[in-house]
mmCIF file of C-alpha atoms in Angstrom:
data_model
loop_
_atom_site.group_PDB
_atom_site.id
_atom_site.type_symbol
_atom_site.label_atom_id
_atom_site.label_comp_id
_atom_site.label_asym_id
_atom_site.label_seq_id
_atom_site.Cartn_x
_atom_site.Cartn_y
_atom_site.Cartn_z
ATOM 1 C CA MET A 153 99.646 12.387 112.883
ATOM 2 C CA ASP A 154 101.979 12.738 109.960
ATOM 3 C CA ALA A 155 103.271 10.124 107.540
ATOM 4 C CA ASP A 156 106.257 9.481 109.774
ATOM 5 C CA PHE A 157 103.975 8.397 112.617
ATOM 6 C CA PHE A 158 102.753 5.426 110.596
ATOM 7 C CA LEU A 159 106.261 4.699 109.405
ATOM 8 C CA ILE A 160 107.516 4.627 112.983
ATOM 9 C CA GLN A 161 104.675 2.324 114.007
ATOM 10 C CA LYS A 162 105.550 -0.041 111.171
ATOM 11 C CA ILE A 163 109.174 -0.045 112.258
ATOM 12 C CA LYS A 164 108.189 -0.793 115.856
ATOM 13 C CA ASN A 165 106.070 -3.665 114.562
ATOM 14 C CA GLY A 166 109.069 -5.168 112.808
ATOM 15 C CA ASP A 167 108.745 -3.892 109.243
ATOM 16 C CA ASP A 168 112.302 -3.766 107.854
ATOM 17 C CA ASP A 169 111.254 -1.977 104.677
ATOM 18 C CA ALA A 170 109.959 0.903 106.735
ATOM 19 C CA ILE A 171 113.436 1.354 108.245
ATOM 20 C CA GLU A 172 114.927 1.716 104.801
ATOM 21 C CA LYS A 173 112.162 4.111 103.740
ATOM 22 C CA LEU A 174 112.783 6.392 106.691
ATOM 23 C CA ILE A 175 116.520 6.451 106.165
ATOM 24 C CA ARG A 176 116.273 7.149 102.459
ATOM 25 C CA LYS A 177 113.799 9.917 103.187
ATOM 26 C CA TYR A 178 116.030 11.821 105.603
ATOM 27 C CA TYR A 179 119.542 10.775 104.684
ATOM 28 C CA PRO A 180 120.082 13.683 102.226
ATOM 29 C CA VAL A 181 119.103 16.458 104.644
ATOM 30 C CA ILE A 182 121.023 15.008 107.570
ATOM 31 C CA PHE A 183 124.057 14.366 105.385
ATOM 32 C CA LYS A 184 123.905 17.951 104.110
ATOM 33 C CA TYR A 185 123.641 19.219 107.682
ATOM 34 C CA CYS A 186 126.569 17.113 108.840
ATOM 35 C CA SER A 187 128.583 18.321 105.851
ATOM 36 C CA TYR A 188 128.460 21.839 107.259
ATOM 37 C CA HIS A 189 130.070 20.654 110.455
ATOM 38 C CA ALA A 190 132.388 17.892 109.375
ATOM 39 C CA PRO A 191 135.891 18.614 108.073
ATOM 40 C CA ASP A 192 135.491 16.269 105.137
ATOM 41 C CA ARG A 193 133.090 14.017 103.314
ATOM 42 C CA GLN A 194 134.139 10.873 105.118
ATOM 43 C CA ASN A 195 133.435 12.457 108.483
ATOM 44 C CA ALA A 196 130.080 13.738 107.270
ATOM 45 C CA GLU A 197 129.099 10.239 106.172
ATOM 46 C CA ASP A 198 130.216 8.803 109.499
ATOM 47 C CA LEU A 199 128.265 11.421 111.423
ATOM 48 C CA THR A 200 125.180 10.782 109.313
ATOM 49 C CA GLN A 201 125.413 7.060 109.859
ATOM 50 C CA GLU A 202 125.881 7.518 113.559
ATOM 51 C CA THR A 203 122.878 9.851 113.703
ATOM 52 C CA PHE A 204 120.623 7.171 112.291
ATOM 53 C CA GLU A 205 122.191 4.471 114.440
ATOM 54 C CA ARG A 206 121.478 6.489 117.561
ATOM 55 C CA PHE A 207 117.965 7.237 116.418
ATOM 56 C CA PHE A 208 117.114 3.597 115.828
ATOM 57 C CA GLY A 209 118.960 2.556 118.973
ATOM 58 C CA SER A 210 116.612 4.732 120.981
ATOM 59 C CA LEU A 211 113.502 3.925 118.938
ATOM 60 C CA PRO A 212 111.892 1.629 121.548
ATOM 61 C CA ARG A 213 111.737 4.647 123.858
ATOM 62 C CA TYR A 214 110.862 7.150 121.121
ATOM 63 C CA GLN A 215 107.495 8.891 121.433
ATOM 64 C CA HIS A 216 106.375 10.498 118.218
ATOM 65 C CA ARG A 217 105.336 13.975 119.300
ATOM 66 C CA ASP A 218 106.947 16.125 116.692
ATOM 67 C CA LYS A 219 108.515 15.796 113.259
ATOM 68 C CA THR A 220 110.938 12.904 113.122
ATOM 69 C CA VAL A 221 113.404 15.013 111.166
ATOM 70 C CA ASN A 222 113.650 17.483 114.050
ATOM 71 C CA TYR A 223 114.650 14.675 116.362
ATOM 72 C CA LEU A 224 117.244 13.571 113.839
ATOM 73 C CA TYR A 225 118.585 17.107 113.730
ATOM 74 C CA VAL A 226 118.923 17.099 117.519
ATOM 75 C CA ILE A 227 120.949 13.903 117.407
ATOM 76 C CA ALA A 228 123.058 15.131 114.499
ATOM 77 C CA ARG A 229 123.685 18.419 116.233
ATOM 78 C CA ASN A 230 124.869 16.717 119.393
ATOM 79 C CA LEU A 231 127.192 14.540 117.348
ATOM 80 C CA CYS A 232 128.516 17.418 115.274
ATOM 81 C CA ARG A 233 129.138 19.635 118.279
ATOM 82 C CA ASP A 234 132.695 18.449 118.654
ATOM 83 C CA ALA A 235 133.292 18.089 114.952
ATOM 84 C CA HIS A 236 135.735 20.483 113.448
ATOM 85 C CA ALA A 237 134.480 23.427 111.412
ATOM 86 C CA ARG A 238 133.882 22.525 107.893
ATOM 87 C CA LYS A 239 136.649 23.266 105.516
ATOM 88 C CA ARG A 240 135.847 23.069 101.935
ATOM 89 C CA GLU A 241 138.083 23.727 99.036
ATOM 90 C CA ILE A 242 136.215 25.314 96.277
ATOM 91 C CA LEU A 243 137.415 23.887 93.051
ATOM 92 C CA LEU A 244 137.294 25.964 89.927
ATOM 93 C CA GLU A 245 135.459 23.124 88.163
ATOM 94 C CA GLU A 246 132.589 23.459 90.652
ATOM 95 C CA LEU A 247 131.909 27.071 89.792
ATOM 96 C CA PRO A 248 128.709 27.699 87.857
ATOM 97 C CA GLU A 249 129.211 29.077 84.467
ATOM 98 C CA THR A 250 128.146 32.683 84.561
ATOM 99 C CA GLY A 251 129.205 35.767 82.786
ATOM 100 C CA GLU A 252 130.411 37.226 86.055
ATOM 101 C CA ASN A 253 133.886 37.087 87.314
ATOM 102 C CA PRO A 254 134.118 33.677 89.017
ATOM 103 C CA LEU A 255 136.992 34.783 91.209
ATOM 104 C CA LYS A 256 134.823 37.506 92.681
ATOM 105 C CA GLU A 257 132.251 34.899 93.572
ATOM 106 C CA ILE A 258 134.903 32.735 95.188
ATOM 107 C CA GLU A 259 136.036 35.686 97.209
ATOM 108 C CA GLU A 260 132.523 36.452 98.409
ATOM 109 C CA LYS A 261 131.969 32.826 99.315
ATOM 110 C CA LEU A 262 135.223 32.640 101.213
ATOM 111 C CA GLU A 263 134.379 35.801 103.095
ATOM 112 C CA ILE A 264 131.034 34.405 104.165
ATOM 113 C CA GLU A 265 132.679 31.151 105.146
ATOM 114 C CA ARG A 266 135.253 32.961 107.215
ATOM 115 C CA ALA A 267 132.503 35.022 108.835
ATOM 116 C CA LEU A 268 130.551 31.885 109.644
ATOM 117 C CA LYS A 269 133.637 30.282 111.152
ATOM 118 C CA LYS A 270 134.164 33.264 113.393
ATOM 119 C CA LEU A 271 130.614 33.122 114.660
ATOM 120 C CA PRO A 272 130.026 31.614 118.099
ATOM 121 C CA GLU A 273 128.778 28.055 117.828
ATOM 122 C CA GLU A 274 125.207 28.744 118.927
ATOM 123 C CA MET A 275 124.772 31.557 116.430
ATOM 124 C CA ARG A 276 126.324 29.625 113.574
ATOM 125 C CA GLU A 277 123.907 26.803 114.269
ATOM 126 C CA VAL A 278 120.928 29.117 113.808
ATOM 127 C CA ILE A 279 122.289 30.462 110.521
ATOM 128 C CA ILE A 280 122.975 26.969 109.167
ATOM 129 C CA LEU A 281 119.566 25.656 110.097
ATOM 130 C CA TYR A 282 117.696 28.685 108.775
ATOM 131 C CA TYR A 283 119.572 29.584 105.623
ATOM 132 C CA PHE A 284 121.164 26.314 104.582
ATOM 133 C CA GLN A 285 118.721 23.707 105.836
ATOM 134 C CA ASN A 286 115.707 25.943 105.121
ATOM 135 C CA LEU A 287 114.010 25.290 108.428
ATOM 136 C CA LYS A 288 111.468 27.581 110.049
ATOM 137 C CA LEU A 289 112.299 29.474 113.210
ATOM 138 C CA LYS A 290 109.807 27.405 115.212
ATOM 139 C CA GLU A 291 111.437 24.188 114.070
ATOM 140 C CA ILE A 292 114.858 25.585 114.925
ATOM 141 C CA SER A 293 113.610 26.455 118.369
ATOM 142 C CA LYS A 294 112.475 22.834 118.898
ATOM 143 C CA ILE A 295 115.688 21.342 117.563
ATOM 144 C CA LEU A 296 117.912 23.591 119.657
ATOM 145 C CA GLN A 297 115.509 23.295 122.588
ATOM 146 C CA ILE A 298 115.433 27.020 123.170
ATOM 147 C CA GLY A 299 112.637 29.541 123.069
ATOM 148 C CA LEU A 300 111.604 31.276 119.862
ATOM 149 C CA PRO A 301 112.655 34.725 121.128
ATOM 150 C CA LEU A 302 116.129 33.369 121.785
ATOM 151 C CA VAL A 303 116.316 31.948 118.262
ATOM 152 C CA LYS A 304 115.382 35.333 116.832
ATOM 153 C CA TYR A 305 117.877 37.033 119.113
ATOM 154 C CA ARG A 306 120.712 34.752 118.030
ATOM 155 C CA MET A 307 119.720 35.179 114.395
ATOM 156 C CA SER A 308 119.829 38.949 114.618
ATOM 157 C CA LYS A 309 123.118 38.892 116.540
ATOM 158 C CA ALA A 310 124.617 36.518 113.983
ATOM 159 C CA LYS A 311 123.561 38.665 111.057
ATOM 160 C CA LYS A 312 124.890 41.780 112.752
ATOM 161 C CA PHE A 313 128.180 40.020 113.357
ATOM 162 C CA ILE A 314 128.437 38.878 109.740
ATOM 163 C CA ARG A 315 127.614 42.343 108.450
ATOM 164 C CA THR A 316 130.289 43.824 110.682
ATOM 165 C CA TYR A 317 132.773 41.222 109.535
ATOM 166 C CA LEU A 318 131.966 41.843 105.900
ATOM 167 C CA GLY A 319 132.424 45.548 106.534
ATOM 168 C CA GLU A 320 128.878 46.467 105.644
ATOM 169 C CA GLU A 321 126.770 49.292 106.909
ATOM 170 C CA ASP A 322 123.668 48.423 108.913
ATOM 171 C CA GLU A 323 120.921 47.734 106.458
ATOM 172 C CA LYS A 324 117.423 46.543 106.699
ATOM 173 C CA MET B 180 122.828 42.745 97.818
ATOM 174 C CA THR B 181 121.435 42.467 101.316
ATOM 175 C CA LEU B 182 122.943 40.045 103.762
ATOM 176 C CA ASP B 183 119.927 37.780 103.429
ATOM 177 C CA GLU B 184 120.417 37.620 99.697
ATOM 178 C CA LYS B 185 124.141 36.973 100.080
ATOM 179 C CA LEU B 186 123.474 34.125 102.465
ATOM 180 C CA LYS B 187 120.815 32.758 100.110
ATOM 181 C CA VAL B 188 123.224 32.895 97.180
ATOM 182 C CA TYR B 189 125.879 31.214 99.286
ATOM 183 C CA SER B 190 123.431 28.498 100.296
ATOM 184 C CA ASP B 191 122.319 27.936 96.701
ATOM 185 C CA SER B 192 125.895 27.798 95.534
ATOM 186 C CA GLN B 193 126.677 24.988 97.916
ATOM 187 C CA THR B 194 126.445 21.886 95.816
ATOM 188 C CA ILE B 195 124.555 19.214 97.639
ATOM 189 C CA PRO B 196 127.141 16.548 98.270
ATOM 190 C CA LYS B 197 126.537 13.543 96.099
ATOM 191 C CA ILE B 198 125.180 10.734 98.194
ATOM 192 C CA ASP B 199 127.070 7.489 98.051
ATOM 193 C CA GLU B 200 124.600 4.619 97.739
ATOM 194 C CA GLU B 201 127.030 2.282 99.484
ATOM 195 C CA CYS B 202 127.059 4.593 102.502
ATOM 196 C CA VAL B 203 123.264 4.657 102.555
ATOM 197 C CA LYS B 204 123.160 0.857 102.494
ATOM 198 C CA LYS B 205 125.764 0.707 105.239
ATOM 199 C CA THR B 206 123.660 3.119 107.295
ATOM 200 C CA ILE B 207 120.548 1.015 106.768
ATOM 201 C CA LEU B 208 122.313 -2.152 107.923
ATOM 202 C CA ALA B 209 123.894 -0.433 110.907
ATOM 203 C CA SER B 210 120.554 1.126 111.894
ATOM 204 C CA LYS B 211 118.789 -2.222 111.750
ATOM 205 C CA ALA B 212 121.482 -3.753 113.928
ATOM 206 C CA ALA B 213 121.178 -0.895 116.409
ATOM 207 C CA LEU B 214 117.408 -1.314 116.551
ATOM 208 C CA TYR B 215 117.556 -5.075 117.120
ATOM 209 C CA GLN B 216 120.232 -4.680 119.782
ATOM 210 C CA SER B 217 118.193 -2.043 121.537
ATOM 211 C CA GLU B 218 115.096 -4.242 121.498
ATOM 212 C CA LEU B 219 117.086 -7.099 122.977
ATOM 213 C CA GLU B 220 118.310 -4.894 125.782
ATOM 214 C CA SER B 221 115.046 -3.256 126.622
ATOM 215 C CA PRO B 222 112.127 -5.666 126.655
ATOM 216 C CA LEU B 223 108.607 -4.375 126.664
ATOM 217 C CA SER B 224 107.252 -2.835 129.789
ATOM 218 C CA GLY B 225 104.410 -4.672 131.511
ATOM 219 C CA ILE B 226 101.736 -2.436 130.051
ATOM 220 C CA ASP B 227 103.202 -2.649 126.541
ATOM 221 C CA PHE B 228 103.306 -6.422 126.836
ATOM 222 C CA LEU B 229 99.656 -6.547 127.906
ATOM 223 C CA PHE B 230 98.735 -4.409 124.906
ATOM 224 C CA HIS B 231 100.621 -6.800 122.637
ATOM 225 C CA GLN B 232 98.736 -9.735 124.134
ATOM 226 C CA ILE B 233 95.438 -7.902 123.611
ATOM 227 C CA ARG B 234 96.318 -7.720 119.921
ATOM 228 C CA TYR B 235 96.882 -11.465 119.782
ATOM 229 C CA ILE B 236 93.659 -12.356 121.568
ATOM 230 C CA ARG B 237 90.866 -12.689 119.056
ATOM 231 C CA LYS B 238 88.137 -10.286 120.072
ATOM 232 C CA ARG B 239 85.412 -12.461 118.610
ATOM 233 C CA TRP B 240 85.321 -14.547 121.792
ATOM 234 C CA TRP B 241 84.764 -11.479 123.949
ATOM 235 C CA ILE B 242 82.039 -10.380 121.574
ATOM 236 C CA ALA B 243 80.499 -13.860 121.814
ATOM 237 C CA GLN B 244 80.603 -13.678 125.599
ATOM 238 C CA ALA B 245 78.891 -10.296 125.537
ATOM 239 C CA LEU B 246 76.235 -11.717 123.220
ATOM 240 C CA VAL B 247 75.639 -14.642 125.595
ATOM 241 C CA LEU B 248 75.049 -12.222 128.462
ATOM 242 C CA LEU B 249 72.799 -10.102 126.290
ATOM 243 C CA ALA B 250 70.791 -13.146 125.172
ATOM 244 C CA LEU B 251 70.461 -14.265 128.777
ATOM 245 C CA TRP B 252 69.237 -10.852 129.841
ATOM 246 C CA ILE B 253 66.707 -10.813 127.000
ATOM 247 C CA PHE B 254 65.396 -14.286 127.916
ATOM 248 C CA LEU B 255 65.083 -13.264 131.548
ATOM 249 C CA PHE B 256 63.348 -10.037 130.597
ATOM 250 C CA ILE B 257 60.890 -11.715 128.266
ATOM 251 C CA SER B 258 60.131 -14.544 130.659
ATOM 252 C CA GLY B 259 59.522 -12.124 133.494
ATOM 253 C CA SER B 260 62.407 -13.623 135.489
ATOM 254 C CA GLY B 261 60.417 -16.712 136.359
ATOM 255 C CA VAL B 262 61.959 -19.255 138.660
ATOM 256 C CA ALA B 263 62.593 -21.763 135.899
ATOM 257 C CA MET B 264 64.239 -19.133 133.770
ATOM 258 C CA GLN B 265 66.399 -17.969 136.627
ATOM 259 C CA ARG B 266 67.654 -21.459 137.177
ATOM 260 C CA SER B 267 68.342 -21.778 133.496
ATOM 261 C CA MET B 268 70.988 -19.150 133.938
ATOM 262 C CA GLY B 269 73.068 -22.127 135.019
ATOM 263 C CA ILE B 270 73.244 -23.208 131.368
ATOM 264 C CA MET B 271 74.433 -19.891 130.062
ATOM 265 C CA ALA B 272 77.018 -19.374 132.774
ATOM 266 C CA PRO B 273 79.214 -22.337 131.720
ATOM 267 C CA VAL B 274 78.697 -21.358 128.065
ATOM 268 C CA PHE B 275 80.116 -17.974 128.982
ATOM 269 C CA VAL B 276 83.270 -19.664 130.243
ATOM 270 C CA ILE B 277 83.485 -22.264 127.460
ATOM 271 C CA LEU B 278 83.842 -19.447 124.953
ATOM 272 C CA LEU B 279 87.260 -18.761 126.487
ATOM 273 C CA LEU B 280 88.564 -22.227 125.709
ATOM 274 C CA PRO B 281 89.928 -21.469 122.233
ATOM 275 C CA GLU B 282 92.013 -18.597 123.546
ATOM 276 C CA LEU B 283 93.142 -20.332 126.719
ATOM 277 C CA TRP B 284 94.366 -23.275 124.651
ATOM 278 C CA LYS B 285 95.817 -21.153 121.881
ATOM 279 C CA ASN B 286 99.431 -21.585 122.916
ATOM 280 C CA GLN B 287 99.075 -25.297 122.395
ATOM 281 C CA SER B 288 96.901 -25.315 119.303
ATOM 282 C CA ASN B 289 98.954 -22.831 117.301
ATOM 283 C CA ALA B 290 102.456 -23.886 118.332
ATOM 284 C CA SER B 291 102.608 -20.279 119.409
ATOM 285 C CA MET B 292 103.806 -17.901 116.786
ATOM 286 C CA GLU B 293 102.697 -15.338 119.328
ATOM 287 C CA VAL B 294 104.996 -16.860 121.890
ATOM 288 C CA GLU B 295 107.881 -16.401 119.462
ATOM 289 C CA ALA B 296 106.865 -12.831 118.865
ATOM 290 C CA ALA B 297 106.683 -12.283 122.609
ATOM 291 C CA SER B 298 109.736 -14.422 123.168
ATOM 292 C CA TYR B 299 111.477 -11.971 125.441
ATOM 293 C CA PHE B 300 108.991 -12.998 128.086
ATOM 294 C CA SER B 301 108.711 -16.395 129.625
ATOM 295 C CA ILE B 302 105.679 -18.479 128.904
ATOM 296 C CA ARG B 303 104.715 -17.993 132.519
ATOM 297 C CA LYS B 304 104.363 -14.277 131.971
ATOM 298 C CA ILE B 305 102.415 -14.881 128.801
ATOM 299 C CA TYR B 306 99.923 -17.027 130.676
ATOM 300 C CA ALA B 307 99.739 -14.477 133.463
ATOM 301 C CA ALA B 308 99.122 -11.698 130.962
ATOM 302 C CA ARG B 309 96.399 -13.618 129.165
ATOM 303 C CA MET B 310 94.634 -14.663 132.338
ATOM 304 C CA THR B 311 94.811 -11.096 133.603
ATOM 305 C CA LEU B 312 93.292 -9.793 130.399
ATOM 306 C CA PHE B 313 90.524 -12.384 130.394
ATOM 307 C CA ALA B 314 89.813 -11.689 134.053
ATOM 308 C CA ILE B 315 89.597 -7.943 133.491
ATOM 309 C CA ALA B 316 87.404 -8.250 130.399
ATOM 310 C CA ASP B 317 85.091 -10.812 131.943
ATOM 311 C CA LEU B 318 84.889 -8.934 135.215
ATOM 312 C CA LEU B 319 83.792 -5.812 133.376
ATOM 313 C CA MET B 320 81.193 -7.662 131.329
ATOM 314 C CA LEU B 321 79.851 -9.561 134.309
ATOM 315 C CA SER B 322 79.718 -6.507 136.533
ATOM 316 C CA LEU B 323 77.684 -4.699 133.925
ATOM 317 C CA PHE B 324 75.428 -7.710 133.420
ATOM 318 C CA PHE B 325 74.866 -8.174 137.147
ATOM 319 C CA ALA B 326 74.156 -4.503 137.728
ATOM 320 C CA VAL B 327 71.734 -4.237 134.826
ATOM 321 C CA SER B 328 69.996 -7.512 135.701
ATOM 322 C CA ILE B 329 69.533 -6.648 139.357
ATOM 323 C CA VAL B 330 68.068 -3.279 138.474
ATOM 324 C CA THR B 331 65.941 -4.159 135.484
ATOM 325 C CA LEU B 332 64.950 -7.750 136.207
ATOM 326 C CA LYS B 333 64.533 -7.371 139.946
ATOM 327 C CA LEU B 334 66.765 -10.358 140.610
ATOM 328 C CA THR B 335 68.365 -10.636 143.987
ATOM 329 C CA VAL B 336 72.099 -10.753 144.432
ATOM 330 C CA GLY B 337 71.762 -14.177 146.055
ATOM 331 C CA GLU B 338 69.911 -15.578 143.055
ATOM 332 C CA MET B 339 72.508 -14.157 140.689
ATOM 333 C CA ILE B 340 75.311 -15.696 142.707
ATOM 334 C CA ILE B 341 73.717 -19.119 142.977
ATOM 335 C CA GLN B 342 72.228 -19.358 139.510
ATOM 336 C CA PHE B 343 74.988 -17.741 137.496
ATOM 337 C CA PHE B 344 78.136 -17.156 139.433
ATOM 338 C CA LEU B 345 78.401 -20.633 140.976
ATOM 339 C CA PRO B 346 78.023 -22.671 137.758
ATOM 340 C CA MET B 347 80.377 -20.241 136.038
ATOM 341 C CA ASN B 348 82.919 -20.657 138.791
ATOM 342 C CA VAL B 349 82.784 -24.433 138.615
ATOM 343 C CA THR B 350 83.242 -24.293 134.838
ATOM 344 C CA CYS B 351 86.295 -22.079 135.343
ATOM 345 C CA CYS B 352 87.676 -24.639 137.783
ATOM 346 C CA ILE B 353 87.194 -27.361 135.164
ATOM 347 C CA CYS B 354 88.933 -25.302 132.480
ATOM 348 C CA PHE B 355 91.908 -24.262 134.555
ATOM 349 C CA ARG B 356 92.330 -27.708 136.014
ATOM 350 C CA ASN B 357 92.518 -29.130 132.510
ATOM 351 C CA LEU B 358 94.894 -26.384 131.463
ATOM 352 C CA CYS B 359 97.274 -27.832 134.064
ATOM 353 C CA SER B 360 97.197 -31.116 132.219
ATOM 354 C CA ASN B 361 100.096 -32.476 130.175
ATOM 355 C CA ARG B 362 97.743 -34.228 127.811
ATOM 356 C CA GLU B 363 97.397 -33.129 124.263
ATOM 357 C CA GLU B 364 93.611 -33.270 124.158
ATOM 358 C CA SER B 365 93.059 -31.378 127.409
ATOM 359 C CA GLY B 366 91.099 -28.667 125.571
ATOM 360 C CA TYR B 367 88.534 -31.166 124.385
ATOM 361 C CA THR B 368 88.434 -32.744 127.823
ATOM 362 C CA ALA B 369 87.670 -29.360 129.346
ATOM 363 C CA PHE B 370 84.886 -28.820 126.842
ATOM 364 C CA LEU B 371 83.324 -32.231 127.453
ATOM 365 C CA MET B 372 83.595 -31.933 131.202
ATOM 366 C CA SER B 373 81.916 -28.522 131.007
ATOM 367 C CA LEU B 374 79.016 -30.059 129.100
ATOM 368 C CA VAL B 375 78.727 -32.798 131.706
ATOM 369 C CA TRP B 376 78.714 -30.142 134.391
ATOM 370 C CA ILE B 377 75.895 -28.284 132.622
ATOM 371 C CA ALA B 378 73.863 -31.483 132.564
ATOM 372 C CA VAL B 379 74.555 -32.133 136.256
ATOM 373 C CA TRP B 380 73.643 -28.579 137.160
ATOM 374 C CA MET B 381 70.425 -28.705 135.224
ATOM 375 C CA MET B 382 69.524 -31.958 136.986
ATOM 376 C CA ILE B 383 70.053 -30.268 140.343
ATOM 377 C CA VAL B 384 68.209 -27.025 139.748
ATOM 378 C CA LEU B 385 65.320 -28.286 137.684
ATOM 379 C CA GLN B 386 64.441 -31.008 140.125
ATOM 380 C CA GLU B 387 62.520 -29.187 142.771
ATOM 381 C CA ARG B 388 62.888 -31.836 145.461
ATOM 382 C CA ILE B 389 66.691 -31.775 145.157
ATOM 383 C CA TYR B 390 66.897 -28.012 144.822
ATOM 384 C CA ARG B 391 64.762 -27.329 147.905
ATOM 385 C CA ARG B 392 67.011 -29.481 150.051
ATOM 386 C CA ILE B 393 70.027 -27.316 149.378
ATOM 387 C CA THR B 394 69.963 -24.646 152.030
ATOM 388 C CA ALA B 395 71.763 -21.316 152.080
ATOM 389 C CA PRO B 396 74.770 -22.532 154.139
ATOM 390 C CA ILE B 397 75.317 -25.348 151.667
ATOM 391 C CA TRP B 398 75.232 -22.926 148.784
ATOM 392 C CA ALA B 399 77.642 -20.658 150.613
ATOM 393 C CA GLY B 400 79.999 -23.546 151.327
ATOM 394 C CA VAL B 401 79.940 -24.725 147.728
ATOM 395 C CA ILE B 402 80.581 -21.217 146.451
ATOM 396 C CA ILE B 403 83.515 -20.713 148.796
ATOM 397 C CA LEU B 404 84.918 -24.122 147.879
ATOM 398 C CA SER B 405 84.645 -23.363 144.170
ATOM 399 C CA PHE B 406 86.400 -20.053 144.723
ATOM 400 C CA VAL B 407 89.230 -21.615 146.666
ATOM 401 C CA TYR B 408 89.680 -24.345 144.084
ATOM 402 C CA LEU B 409 89.636 -21.777 141.272
ATOM 403 C CA ILE B 410 92.390 -19.770 142.931
ATOM 404 C CA TYR B 411 94.345 -22.964 143.496
ATOM 405 C CA SER B 412 93.942 -23.979 139.819
ATOM 406 C CA VAL B 413 94.959 -20.567 138.517
ATOM 407 C CA CYS B 414 98.051 -20.552 140.728
ATOM 408 C CA LYS B 415 98.903 -24.058 139.599
ATOM 409 C CA VAL B 416 98.625 -23.038 135.947
ATOM 410 C CA TRP B 417 100.862 -20.088 136.525
ATOM 411 C CA LYS B 418 103.498 -21.949 138.530
ATOM 412 C CA ASN B 419 103.691 -25.052 136.385
ATOM 413 C CA CYS B 420 103.137 -23.679 132.920
ATOM 414 C CA GLU B 421 106.767 -24.210 132.056
ATOM 415 C CA LYS B 422 106.204 -27.917 132.425
ATOM 416 C CA TYR B 423 103.300 -27.854 130.050
ATOM 417 C CA TRP B 424 102.768 -29.674 126.872
ATOM 418 C CA GLU B 425 103.786 -26.979 124.374
ATOM 419 C CA VAL B 426 107.044 -26.245 126.163
ATOM 420 C CA ASN B 427 107.994 -29.905 126.422
ATOM 421 C CA HIS B 428 106.899 -30.428 122.854
ATOM 422 C CA SER B 429 108.988 -27.526 121.646
ATOM 423 C CA TRP B 430 112.060 -28.789 123.431
ATOM 424 C CA ASN B 431 111.501 -32.211 121.880
#
């Protein structure tokens, strides 16, 4: 039983504050996840809101067996599936101040973004959840409802694809 | 840089989008609305509802009932299950039932905050749920008491039925009959009538010349009659509970 179990029980018993606590706890990660899939900020906010609405709409039937955040990811993923690929304009003002050539960094970023866009949906999902949402492979397997070997397979295929796209040699 | 490192750098370089507090508040409100709507559309299942009712029933009365049975067993054990003691079971049996009165009358006495909390269900279902729970709990306690008493105290089943089960049954009839009443003080009436019944029962069983005249067929007939009347009273409570005092009062 984790902290979310007690929070969920409080919500089911009518505690409104617990609803707000849960949302404030997971809003940032779900919003960040939706941002990777939504074409703009407004869409990301709408997707995030809808994720929580769906979660609470199905709460009477919800059985707390796993991390609540994983269930939220499942809902968000289903909602984002039809969302357009994220397009983000990198503004010069957003660049960190380093001694390096900022334009080179922009180029590298754009290349990775293009590579990610070219990836098949299921492989891109694994990369986003692992590298950008910092989830473990086991958690990814639960969210995507696939076996762990398949997660690892998609991860390795995705990385191979990106390397090929970036014109790199095979490297360990 | 390896690919892993490149992806890590890319991930780190992604500025976490600034969260708009207004959007969070909107999400909270929308989520609450979704939850309430969902609860309206999907009322509790039967089992969930029973569990909710168990939470509302104060367990102290079940504990008190268990203590009454335990005290009775101890008295019987110490007294060596003498005839007089066996017949005195007739006092404890109604006491066992009287301890249910506060919970049976709770809907009236409390103006039912619990009814509001369980308001997706009709009051009929609430009564049915409560009576079911009391029946299950009491059946378990009594079964255990009967089994232990028959084995350890060498009491016969017939003695247990006549000395305990019959007075208990009659007390139940009194309670449920009064529960069907529209009068405000029906709880007190049930209590007083139960006390009167205890006195009557004691007069019957402790007077040897009266007791000896009651033969087995008479006992059997009385037991069957009390059973039938109990079933009739319970059904009447369940069917007519919507006409009861607290419902009329609430509509007034």
